XYZ file of C-alpha atoms in Angstrom:
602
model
C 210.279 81.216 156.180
C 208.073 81.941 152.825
C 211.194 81.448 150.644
C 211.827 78.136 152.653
C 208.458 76.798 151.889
C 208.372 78.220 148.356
C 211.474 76.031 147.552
C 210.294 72.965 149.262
C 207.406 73.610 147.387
C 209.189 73.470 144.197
C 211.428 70.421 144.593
C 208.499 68.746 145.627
C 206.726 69.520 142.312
C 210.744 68.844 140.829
C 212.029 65.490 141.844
C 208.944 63.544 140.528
C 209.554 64.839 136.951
C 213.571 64.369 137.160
C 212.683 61.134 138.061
C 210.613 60.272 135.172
C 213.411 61.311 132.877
C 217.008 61.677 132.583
C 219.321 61.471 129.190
C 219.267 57.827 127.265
C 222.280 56.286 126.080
C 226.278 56.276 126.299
C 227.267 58.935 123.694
C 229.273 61.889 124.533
C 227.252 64.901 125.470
C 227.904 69.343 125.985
C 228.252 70.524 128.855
C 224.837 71.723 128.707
C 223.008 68.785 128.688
C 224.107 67.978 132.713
C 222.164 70.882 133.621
C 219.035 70.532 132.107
C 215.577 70.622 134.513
C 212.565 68.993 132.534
C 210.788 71.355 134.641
C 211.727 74.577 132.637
C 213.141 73.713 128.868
C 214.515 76.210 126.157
C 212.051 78.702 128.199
C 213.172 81.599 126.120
C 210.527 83.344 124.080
C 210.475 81.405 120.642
C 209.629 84.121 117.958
C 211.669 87.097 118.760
C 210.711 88.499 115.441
C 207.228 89.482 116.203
C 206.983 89.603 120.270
C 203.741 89.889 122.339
C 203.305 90.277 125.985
C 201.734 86.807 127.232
C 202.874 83.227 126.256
C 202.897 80.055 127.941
C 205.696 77.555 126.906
C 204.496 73.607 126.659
C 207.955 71.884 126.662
C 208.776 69.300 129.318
C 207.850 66.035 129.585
C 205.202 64.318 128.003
C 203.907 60.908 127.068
C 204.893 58.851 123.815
C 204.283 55.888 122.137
C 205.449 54.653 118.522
C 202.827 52.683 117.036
C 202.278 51.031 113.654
C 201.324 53.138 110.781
C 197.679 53.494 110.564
C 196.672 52.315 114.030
C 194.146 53.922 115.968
C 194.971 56.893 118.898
C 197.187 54.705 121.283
C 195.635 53.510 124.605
C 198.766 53.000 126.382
C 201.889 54.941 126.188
C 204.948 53.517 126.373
C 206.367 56.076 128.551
C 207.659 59.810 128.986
C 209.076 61.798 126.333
C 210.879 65.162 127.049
C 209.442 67.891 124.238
C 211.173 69.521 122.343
C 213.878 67.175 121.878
C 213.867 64.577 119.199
C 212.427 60.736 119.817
C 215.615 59.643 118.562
C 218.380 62.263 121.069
C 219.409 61.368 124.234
C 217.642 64.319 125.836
C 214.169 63.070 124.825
C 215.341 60.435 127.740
C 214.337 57.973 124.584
C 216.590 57.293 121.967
C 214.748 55.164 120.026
C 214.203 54.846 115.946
C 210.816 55.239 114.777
C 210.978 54.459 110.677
C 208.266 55.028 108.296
C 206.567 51.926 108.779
C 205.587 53.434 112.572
C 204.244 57.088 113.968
C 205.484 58.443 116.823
C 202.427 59.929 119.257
C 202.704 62.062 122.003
C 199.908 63.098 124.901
C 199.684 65.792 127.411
C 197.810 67.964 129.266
C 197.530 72.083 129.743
C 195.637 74.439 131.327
C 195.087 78.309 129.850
C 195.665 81.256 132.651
C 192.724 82.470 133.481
C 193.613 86.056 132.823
C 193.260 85.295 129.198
C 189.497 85.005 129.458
C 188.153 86.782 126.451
C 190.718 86.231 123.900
C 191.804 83.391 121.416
C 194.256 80.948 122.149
C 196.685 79.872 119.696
C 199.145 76.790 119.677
C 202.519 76.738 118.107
C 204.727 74.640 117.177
C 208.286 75.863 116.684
C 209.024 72.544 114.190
C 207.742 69.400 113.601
C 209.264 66.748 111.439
C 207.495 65.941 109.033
C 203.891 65.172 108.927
C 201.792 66.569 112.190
C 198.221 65.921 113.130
C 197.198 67.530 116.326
C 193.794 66.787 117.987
C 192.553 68.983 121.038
C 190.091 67.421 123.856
C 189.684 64.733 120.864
C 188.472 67.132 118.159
C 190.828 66.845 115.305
C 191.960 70.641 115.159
C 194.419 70.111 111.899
C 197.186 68.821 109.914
C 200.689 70.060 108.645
C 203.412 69.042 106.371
C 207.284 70.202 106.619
C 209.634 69.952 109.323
C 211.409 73.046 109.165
C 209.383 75.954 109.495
C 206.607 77.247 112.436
C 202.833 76.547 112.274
C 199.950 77.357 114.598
C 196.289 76.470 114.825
C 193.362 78.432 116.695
C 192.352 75.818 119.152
C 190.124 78.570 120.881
C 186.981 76.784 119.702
C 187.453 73.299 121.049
C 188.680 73.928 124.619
C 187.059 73.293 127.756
C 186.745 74.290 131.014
C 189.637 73.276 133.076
C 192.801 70.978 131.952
C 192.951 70.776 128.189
C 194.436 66.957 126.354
C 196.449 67.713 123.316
C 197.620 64.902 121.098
C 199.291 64.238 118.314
C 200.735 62.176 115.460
C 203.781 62.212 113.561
C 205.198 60.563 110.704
C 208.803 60.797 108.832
C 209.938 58.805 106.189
C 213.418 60.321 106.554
C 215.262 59.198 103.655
C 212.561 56.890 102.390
C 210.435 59.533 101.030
C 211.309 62.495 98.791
C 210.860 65.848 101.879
C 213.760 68.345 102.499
C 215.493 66.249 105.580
C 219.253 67.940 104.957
C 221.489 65.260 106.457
C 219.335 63.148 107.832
C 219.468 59.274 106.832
C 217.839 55.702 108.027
C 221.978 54.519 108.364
C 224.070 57.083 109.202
C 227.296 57.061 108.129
C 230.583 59.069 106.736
C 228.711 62.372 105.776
C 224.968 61.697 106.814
C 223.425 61.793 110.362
C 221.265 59.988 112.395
C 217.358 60.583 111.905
C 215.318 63.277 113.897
C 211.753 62.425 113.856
C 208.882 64.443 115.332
C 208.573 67.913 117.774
C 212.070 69.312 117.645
C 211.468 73.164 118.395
C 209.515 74.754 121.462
C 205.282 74.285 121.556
C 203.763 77.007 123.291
C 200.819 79.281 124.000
C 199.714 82.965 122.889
C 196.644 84.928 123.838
C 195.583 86.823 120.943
C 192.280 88.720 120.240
C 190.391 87.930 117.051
C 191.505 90.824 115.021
C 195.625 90.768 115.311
C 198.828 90.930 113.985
C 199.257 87.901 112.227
C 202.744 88.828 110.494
C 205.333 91.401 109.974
C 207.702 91.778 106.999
C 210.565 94.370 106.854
C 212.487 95.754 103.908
C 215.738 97.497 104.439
C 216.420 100.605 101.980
C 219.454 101.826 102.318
C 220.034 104.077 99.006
C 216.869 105.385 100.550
C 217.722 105.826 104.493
C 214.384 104.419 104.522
C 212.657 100.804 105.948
C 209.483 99.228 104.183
C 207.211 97.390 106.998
C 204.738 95.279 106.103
C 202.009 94.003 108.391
C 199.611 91.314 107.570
C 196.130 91.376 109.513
C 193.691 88.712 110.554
C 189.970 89.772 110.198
C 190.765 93.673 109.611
C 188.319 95.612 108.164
C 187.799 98.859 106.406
C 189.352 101.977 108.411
C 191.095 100.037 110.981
C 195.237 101.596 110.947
C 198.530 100.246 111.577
C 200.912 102.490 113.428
C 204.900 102.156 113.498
C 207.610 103.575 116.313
C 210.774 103.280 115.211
C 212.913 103.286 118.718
C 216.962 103.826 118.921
C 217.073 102.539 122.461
C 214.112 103.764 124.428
C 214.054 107.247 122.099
C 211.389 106.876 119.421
C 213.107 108.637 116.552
C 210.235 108.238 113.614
C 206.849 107.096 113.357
C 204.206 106.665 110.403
C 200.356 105.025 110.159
C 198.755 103.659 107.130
C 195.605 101.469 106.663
C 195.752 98.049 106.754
C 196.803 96.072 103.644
C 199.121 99.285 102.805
C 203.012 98.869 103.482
C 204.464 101.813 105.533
C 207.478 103.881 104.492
C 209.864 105.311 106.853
C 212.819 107.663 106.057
C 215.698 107.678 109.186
C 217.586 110.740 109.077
C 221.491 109.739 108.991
C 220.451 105.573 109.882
C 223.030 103.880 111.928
C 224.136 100.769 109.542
C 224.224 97.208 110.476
C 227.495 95.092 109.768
C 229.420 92.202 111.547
C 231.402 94.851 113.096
C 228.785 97.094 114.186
C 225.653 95.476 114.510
C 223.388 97.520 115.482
C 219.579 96.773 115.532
C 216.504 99.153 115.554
C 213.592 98.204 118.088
C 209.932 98.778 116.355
C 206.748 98.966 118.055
C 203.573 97.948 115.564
C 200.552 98.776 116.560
C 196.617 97.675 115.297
C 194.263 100.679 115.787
C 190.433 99.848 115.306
C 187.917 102.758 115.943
C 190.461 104.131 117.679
C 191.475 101.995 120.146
C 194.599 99.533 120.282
C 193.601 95.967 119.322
C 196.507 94.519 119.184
C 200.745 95.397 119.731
C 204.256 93.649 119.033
C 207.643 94.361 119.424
C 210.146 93.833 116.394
C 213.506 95.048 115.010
C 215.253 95.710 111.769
C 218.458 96.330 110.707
C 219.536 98.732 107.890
C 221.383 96.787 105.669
C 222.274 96.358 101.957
C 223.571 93.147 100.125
C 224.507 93.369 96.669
C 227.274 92.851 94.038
C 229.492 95.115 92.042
C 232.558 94.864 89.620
C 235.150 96.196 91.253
C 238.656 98.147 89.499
C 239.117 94.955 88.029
C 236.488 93.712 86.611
C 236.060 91.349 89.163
C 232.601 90.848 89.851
C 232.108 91.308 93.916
C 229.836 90.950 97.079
C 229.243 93.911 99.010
C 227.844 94.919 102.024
C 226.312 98.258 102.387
C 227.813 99.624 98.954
C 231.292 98.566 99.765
C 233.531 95.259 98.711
C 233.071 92.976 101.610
C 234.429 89.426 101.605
C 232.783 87.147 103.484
C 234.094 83.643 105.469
C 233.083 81.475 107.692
C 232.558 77.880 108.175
C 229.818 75.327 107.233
C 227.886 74.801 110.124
C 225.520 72.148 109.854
C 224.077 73.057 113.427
C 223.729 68.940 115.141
C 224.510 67.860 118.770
C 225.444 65.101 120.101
C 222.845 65.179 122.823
C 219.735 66.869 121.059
C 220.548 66.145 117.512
C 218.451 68.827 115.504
C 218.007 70.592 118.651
C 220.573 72.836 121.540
C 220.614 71.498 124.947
C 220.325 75.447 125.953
C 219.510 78.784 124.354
C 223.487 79.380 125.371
C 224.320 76.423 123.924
C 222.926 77.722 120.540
C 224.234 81.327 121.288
C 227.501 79.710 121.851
C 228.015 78.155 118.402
C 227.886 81.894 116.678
C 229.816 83.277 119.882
C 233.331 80.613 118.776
C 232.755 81.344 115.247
C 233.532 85.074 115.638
C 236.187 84.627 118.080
C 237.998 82.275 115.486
C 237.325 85.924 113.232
C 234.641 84.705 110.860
C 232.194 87.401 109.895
C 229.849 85.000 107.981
C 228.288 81.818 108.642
C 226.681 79.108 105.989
C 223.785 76.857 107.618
C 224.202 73.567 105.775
C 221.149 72.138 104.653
C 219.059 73.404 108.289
C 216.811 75.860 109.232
C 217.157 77.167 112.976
C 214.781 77.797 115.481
C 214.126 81.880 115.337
C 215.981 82.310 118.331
C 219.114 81.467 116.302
C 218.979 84.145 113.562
C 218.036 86.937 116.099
C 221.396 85.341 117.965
C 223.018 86.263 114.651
C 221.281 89.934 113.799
C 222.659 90.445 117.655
C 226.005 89.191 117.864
C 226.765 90.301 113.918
C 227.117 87.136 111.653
C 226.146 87.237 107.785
C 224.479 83.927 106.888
C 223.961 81.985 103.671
C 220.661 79.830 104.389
C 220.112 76.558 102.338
C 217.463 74.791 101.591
C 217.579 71.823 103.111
C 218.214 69.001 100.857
C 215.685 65.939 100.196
C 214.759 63.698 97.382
C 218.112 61.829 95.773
C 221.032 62.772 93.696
C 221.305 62.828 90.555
C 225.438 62.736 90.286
C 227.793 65.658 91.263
C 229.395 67.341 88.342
C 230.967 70.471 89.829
C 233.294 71.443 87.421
C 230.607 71.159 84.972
C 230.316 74.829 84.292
C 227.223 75.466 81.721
C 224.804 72.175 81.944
C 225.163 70.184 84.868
C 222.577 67.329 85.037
C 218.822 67.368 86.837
C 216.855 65.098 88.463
C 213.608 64.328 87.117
C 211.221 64.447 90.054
C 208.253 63.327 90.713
C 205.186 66.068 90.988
C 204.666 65.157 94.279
C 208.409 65.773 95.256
C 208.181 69.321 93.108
C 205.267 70.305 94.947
C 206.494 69.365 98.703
C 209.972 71.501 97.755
C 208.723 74.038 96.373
C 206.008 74.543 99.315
C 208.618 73.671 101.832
C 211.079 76.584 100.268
C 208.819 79.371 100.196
C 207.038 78.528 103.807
C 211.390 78.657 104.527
C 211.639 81.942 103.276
C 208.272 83.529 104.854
C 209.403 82.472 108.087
C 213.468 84.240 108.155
C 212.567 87.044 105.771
C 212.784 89.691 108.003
C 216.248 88.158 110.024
C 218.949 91.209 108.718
C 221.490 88.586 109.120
C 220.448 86.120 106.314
C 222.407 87.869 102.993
C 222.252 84.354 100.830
C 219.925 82.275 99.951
C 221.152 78.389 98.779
C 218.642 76.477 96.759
C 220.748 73.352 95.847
C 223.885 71.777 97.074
C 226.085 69.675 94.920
C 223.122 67.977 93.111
C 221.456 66.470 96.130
C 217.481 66.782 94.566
C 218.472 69.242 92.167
C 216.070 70.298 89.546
C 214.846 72.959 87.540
C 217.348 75.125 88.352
C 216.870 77.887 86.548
C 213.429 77.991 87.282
C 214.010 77.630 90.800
C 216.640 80.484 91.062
C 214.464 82.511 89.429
C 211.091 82.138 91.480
C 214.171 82.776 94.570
C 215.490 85.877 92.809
C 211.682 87.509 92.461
C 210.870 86.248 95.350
C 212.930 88.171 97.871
C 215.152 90.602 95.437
C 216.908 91.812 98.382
C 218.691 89.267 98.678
C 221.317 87.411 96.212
C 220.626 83.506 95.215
C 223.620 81.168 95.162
C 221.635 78.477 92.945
C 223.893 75.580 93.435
C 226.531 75.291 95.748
C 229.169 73.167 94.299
C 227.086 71.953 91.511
C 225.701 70.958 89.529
C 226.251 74.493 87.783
C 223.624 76.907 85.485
C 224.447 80.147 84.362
C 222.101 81.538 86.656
C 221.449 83.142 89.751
C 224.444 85.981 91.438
C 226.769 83.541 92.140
C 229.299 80.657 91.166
C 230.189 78.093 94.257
C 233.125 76.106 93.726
C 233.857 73.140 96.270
C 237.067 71.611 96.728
C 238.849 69.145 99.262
C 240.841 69.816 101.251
C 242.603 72.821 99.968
C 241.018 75.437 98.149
C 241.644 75.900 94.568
C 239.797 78.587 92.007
C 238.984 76.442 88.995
C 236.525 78.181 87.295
C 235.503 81.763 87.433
C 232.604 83.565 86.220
C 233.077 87.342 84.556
C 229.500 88.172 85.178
C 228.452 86.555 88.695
C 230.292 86.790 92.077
C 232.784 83.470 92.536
C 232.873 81.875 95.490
C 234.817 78.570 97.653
C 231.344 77.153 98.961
C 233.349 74.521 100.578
C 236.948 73.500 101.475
C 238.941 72.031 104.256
C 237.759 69.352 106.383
C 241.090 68.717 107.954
C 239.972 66.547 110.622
C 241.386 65.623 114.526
C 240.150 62.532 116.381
C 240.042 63.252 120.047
C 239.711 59.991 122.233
C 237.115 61.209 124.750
C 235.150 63.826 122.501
C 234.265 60.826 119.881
C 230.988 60.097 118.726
C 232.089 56.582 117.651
C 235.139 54.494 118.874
C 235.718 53.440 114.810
C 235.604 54.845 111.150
C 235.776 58.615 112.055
C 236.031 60.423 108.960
C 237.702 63.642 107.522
C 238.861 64.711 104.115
C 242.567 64.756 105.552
C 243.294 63.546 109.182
C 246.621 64.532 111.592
C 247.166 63.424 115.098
C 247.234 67.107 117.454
C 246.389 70.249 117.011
C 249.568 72.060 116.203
C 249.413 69.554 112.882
C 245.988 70.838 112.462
C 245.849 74.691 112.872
C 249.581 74.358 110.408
C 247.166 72.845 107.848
C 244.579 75.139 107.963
C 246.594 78.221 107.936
C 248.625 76.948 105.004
C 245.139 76.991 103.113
C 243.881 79.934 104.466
C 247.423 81.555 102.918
C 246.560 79.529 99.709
C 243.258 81.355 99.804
C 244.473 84.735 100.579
C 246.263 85.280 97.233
C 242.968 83.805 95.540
C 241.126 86.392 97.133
C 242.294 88.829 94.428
C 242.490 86.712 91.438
C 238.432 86.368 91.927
C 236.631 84.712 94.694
C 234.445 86.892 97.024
C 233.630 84.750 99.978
C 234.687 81.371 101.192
C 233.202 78.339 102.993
C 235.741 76.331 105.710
C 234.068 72.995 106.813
C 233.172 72.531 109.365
C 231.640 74.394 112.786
C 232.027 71.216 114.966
C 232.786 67.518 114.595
C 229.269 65.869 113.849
C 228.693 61.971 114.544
C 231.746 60.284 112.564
C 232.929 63.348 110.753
C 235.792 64.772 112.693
C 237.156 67.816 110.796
C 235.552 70.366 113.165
C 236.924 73.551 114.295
C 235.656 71.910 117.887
C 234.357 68.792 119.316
C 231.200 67.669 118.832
C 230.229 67.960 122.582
C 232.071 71.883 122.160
C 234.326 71.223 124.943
C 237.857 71.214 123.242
C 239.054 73.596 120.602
C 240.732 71.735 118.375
C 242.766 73.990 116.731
C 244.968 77.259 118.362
C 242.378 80.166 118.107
C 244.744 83.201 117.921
C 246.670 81.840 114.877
C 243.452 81.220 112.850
C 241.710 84.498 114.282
C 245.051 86.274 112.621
C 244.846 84.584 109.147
C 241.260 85.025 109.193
C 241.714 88.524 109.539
C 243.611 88.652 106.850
C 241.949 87.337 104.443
C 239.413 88.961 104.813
C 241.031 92.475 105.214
C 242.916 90.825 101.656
C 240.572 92.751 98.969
C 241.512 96.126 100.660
C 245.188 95.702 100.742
C-alpha cells in the first residue's frame, strides 16, 4: 500500500511537468529522446574526475525568455525551457533562434537540503555558451566567458532561508563574433551546423566546507612506475597535509602525504598499463588533513600511460603508446544530435557513440572542433578510446593551403580575438588534463582562425609536455609541433611526409549514404562522394582502408575516417544521425580496421 501511494505520489508531482514540455519540431530524433522525463535529466554525476559525496542536480525545466540586448531582467517569461538542452534543440521543448542582437534568460527556483547546514554551497555549470551572468535572490553573484569548459561560483553568501531564485543571462554571437564556436553558424549549411546558444551541460549543487579540494591534476610516469598528483587547495594554511590511496579495486596498494602546495610522488610496484585493449584504471582517494582531522575527501582515477614518438627501423618517425609503435584510427566525430544538438539525449546515448566506434575496431577517436561534457572522456578512459582533442574553432579563415608544407598563411587577429582563444584554450586544457584517454592535442584545423602558430604550439607543447601537439590539422602547415596532418577527399593519399615529426591522414573519406527516413533535410544532403546502399558504401570504404594499409608503412602513423554519424545535411556517417541504422556492414570494416592497424607489425 506505501509503494502504491509513493507512485501516485510521484505521477502526481510527474504529469504537470510532462505537460509543460515535450520535444519542438518535426526533425528526426534517437531513440533516446522518446524516453526522456523532465523530471530526472542527464542525472549522472557531472565531474567524475574529482567526486564528492553530496550533489544536487538543477536540470529540468525552467523558465525562458529571449529579450533584446540590453533590456532590463525580464518580467514575463515566455514560457518553459528544459535545462540542459540548448534554446535552439528540440529537447529544450523550444527550438527557437536567439541571434546576437537578443539574450536568452532563464529563471528558477531551488532549495539546499538541510543536512548541508554548516557548509558552503557551490553552483556549477557544466557549459554555458558563451557569455553567462548569473544573479542569486537578485544579488548579481558573477560573470563568465567561454562556452566550453565548467565554472562555479560560491553563492553561499547570498542565500536565504527557504526557496532560493537563480537567474541568468546569456549572450552568443555565434558566428558574428570572433569565440571558439567549432561548427556552429547563423545559416547552416553543407559543412556547418545549426547554432547552440546558452546552458548546454548539467547545473548542479555541491556542499563543500571552506577549506577544500578545489582541483586535482595527475601525471602518469611510466619510465618511472610512478604517478605525480597534484592537488590545489582553497584557503589552506601552513601544516595542513594532503594524503593519497592509491586503490586496485577495493585493495589500497600505495599511499603517500605531503603538505599542501607540494605535488606527491608515488612509485607502483609492477603498474598494470592502460591501452585500448586493456584499459585499466586506478581508483585514488585524496584526502585534506587540517590539525589532524579530515576536512575534506574525493574520489579520482588515473591511468598509467605513456604517449610519445620514436623513429622506428626505418627511420620513420612514429607514435607510440607505452614505448611501443602504436597506430592509431578512428573517425572524426564531431559529437551533434539531431535532438539535443551540442548535447546527448542520455548518458547512454553519449556512452553509445564510443561503444559503435570500437565495435567498427577503431582504437582512437578525434573530437572535431568540441569539447565534451566530463562524463564523456571518463566514458573513454573506461571503455579504452585514445582521443585527439581540438580546439574548437572560432574567428574566420584565412584560406586553406594544405599542401603548403613550410609557410602556410595566418590570420591577423584582432587582440581581443587573441586574448578570448588563448583564455578559452588553456581553461580547455585545465579542465581534461587529467582524462588518460586524451593523447593529442589539436590547436588549428585547416586554417579556420589560425594564427601564430608557432607560438601557439609552443605555449601547447610547455604547457602539458605529456602530451604531443598536432598544430594544424590539414593546414595551414609550420614546421612545428610532433606532427604533420594531411587531409584528403575522399581517398587517402600521403603527399607530403615529414623525416622529423610523426605523419598523419587527419582526415579522409566522407563517402556518404542518404537514408529516406534517417534525413535531417528532405534536399541538398551532402558528402564528398555519395552511392545509393550500403553494400556500395562499406566496398568504398574498404577499398580506401586497403589504399591506406600499404601507406601505413611508407610513413603515416595514425589516420582520421570522417565521419562518426551523419550530422544535419552531411550524410557520410558511419551511422545515421538519429544512430538507428548502421550504414555500412560492421564485420567487414571491423576486419580491415584490424588490419590496418595490426599493418606496422606485420
Amino acid at each position: 500500500m506505501k509503494r502504491i501511494l509513493i507512485r501516485i505520489t510521484f505521477l502526481l508531482f510527474c504529469i504537470p511537468l510532462m505537460s509543460q514540455w515535450k520535444p519542438a519540431g518535426k526533425n528526426i530524433k534517437t531513440a533516446w529522446a522518446e524516453n526522456i522525463n523532465p523530471n530526472e535529466v542527464l542525472g549522472e554525476y557531472p565531474r567524475p574526475i574529482m567526486e564528492r559525496a553530496q550533489w544536487k542536480n538543477l536540470n529540468g525545466l525552467w523558465d525562458y525568455a529571449i529579450r533584446p540586448y540590453g533590456d532590463m531582467h525580464p518580467t514575463k517569461y515566455d514560457g518553459k525551457i528544459l535545462v540542459p538542452f540548448a534554446v535552439e534543440s528540440s529537447l529544450s521543448g523550444v527550438m527557437k533562434e536567439v541571434g546576437d542582437e537578443n539574450e536568452l534568460w532563464y529563471r528558477t527556483s531551488f532549495t539546499v537540503p538541510e543536512d548541508w547546514s554548516g557548509k558552503n554551497t557551490l553552483l556549477h555549470f557544466g557549459a554555458v555558451d558563451w557569455r553567462t551572468d548569473i544573479w542569486v535572490n537578485d544579488v548579481k553573484v558573477g560573470s563568465h566567458s567561454g562556452g566550453y569548459t565548467p565554472f562555479s561560483f560560491d553563492i553561499t553568501p547570498f542565500l536565504n532561508k527557504g526557496p532560493q531564485n537563480l537567474i541568468i543571462r546569456v549572450w552568443d554571437p555565434t558566428d558574428d563574433g570572433p569565440q571558439p564556436r567549432g561548427k556552429q553558424v547563423n545559416n547552416p549549411e553543407g559543412i556547418w551546423y545549426t547554432p547552440v546558444t546558452g546552458i548546454w551541460q548539467t547545473v548542479w549543487l555541491e556542499p563543500v566546507h571552506t577549506k577544500r579540494i578545489a582541483k586535482i591534476r595527475t601525471t602518469p610516469d611510466l619510465d618511472h612506475s610512478a604517478v605525480r598528483i597534484l592537488a590545489t587547495i582553497d584557503e589552506a594554511v601552513h601544516g595542513d597535509i594532503i594524503e593519497v590511496n592509491v586503490l586496485e579495486g577495493t585493495s589500497i596498494v600505495a599511499n603517500a602525504k605531503a603538505s599542501v602546495g607540494e605535488p606527491i610522488d608515488i612509485s607502483l610496484k609492477n603498474p598494470k598499463l592502460w591501452s585500448p585493449e586493456s584499459p585499466f584504471l586506478y581508483d585514488i582517494q585524496v584526502k585534506l588533513i587540517s590539525a589532524g582531522k579530515t576536512t575534506d575527501q574525493v574520489k579520482s582515477y588515473f591511468a598509467m600511460r605513456k604517449i610519445s614518438m620514436k623513429r622506428d627501423d626505418l627511420g620513420v618517425m612514429r607514435m607510440q603508446l607505452n614505448n611501443k609503435d602504436y597506430f592509431q584510427f578512428g573517425p572524426l566525430d564531431q559529437g551533434w544530435w539531431p535532438d539535443g544538438l551540442y548535447t546527448a539525449p542520455t548518458d547512454e546515448a553519449l556512452k553509445y557513440d564510443i561503444i559503435k566506434t570500437k565495435e567498427f575496431g577503431f582504437n582512437m577517436i578525434r573530437k572535431h572542433v568540441k569539447v565534451e561534457p566530463a562524463r564523456w572522456y571518463m566514458h573513454c578512459d573506461r571503455l579504452g578510446m585514445l582521443v585527439w582533442q581540438d580546439m574548437p574553432s572560432g574567428d574566420r579563415s584565412n584560406g586553406w593551403q594544405n599542401k603548403k608544407y613550410f609557410d602556410g598563411s595566418e590570420l591577423k587577429r584582432s587582440g581581443e580575438s587573441e586574448r578570448i582563444y588563448r583564455k578559452e584554450w588553456k581553461e580547455i586544457m585545465d579542465y581534461l588534463y587529467s582524462y588518460p584517454s586524451i593523447v593529442v592535442w589539436v590547436p588549428f584545423n585547416e586554417a579556420w582562425g589560425q594564427f601564430k602558430t608557432v607560438e601557439i604550439t609552443e605555449w601547447t607543447k610547455n604547457y602539458d609536455p605529456n602530451r604531443l601537439v598536432n598544430s594544424a590539422s590539414g593546414g595551414n602547415h609550420f614546421q612545428t609541433g610532433d606532427i604533420l596532418d594531411l587531409h584528403n577527399y575522399p581517398q587517402p593519399d600521403l603527399y607530403l611526409y615529414d623525416a622529423n615529426r610523426v605523419t598523419v591522414l587527419g582526415e579522409y573519406g566522407g563517402i556518404g549514404l542518404p537514408l529516406e527516413g534517417h534525413l535531417w533535410k528532405t534536399d541538398n544532403n551532402w558528402g564528398y562522394v555519395k552511392f545509393k546502399n550500403s553494400k556500395e558504401v562499406t566496398e568504398e570504404y574498404v577499398k580506401y582502408a586497403m589504399m591506406l594499409k600499404k601507406m601505413v608503412k611508407a610513413g603515416f602513423s595514425a589516420a582520421v575516417y570522417t565521419q562518426t554519424t551523419d550530422v544535419e545535411g552531411e550524410v557520410n556517417g558511419f551511422m545515421t544521425y538519429d544512430r538507428k541504422v548502421d550504414k555500412m556492414n560492421i564485420s567487414k570494416v571491423k576486419k580491415v580496421n584490424q588490419e590496418v592497424i595490426s599493418a606496422l607489425q606485420n
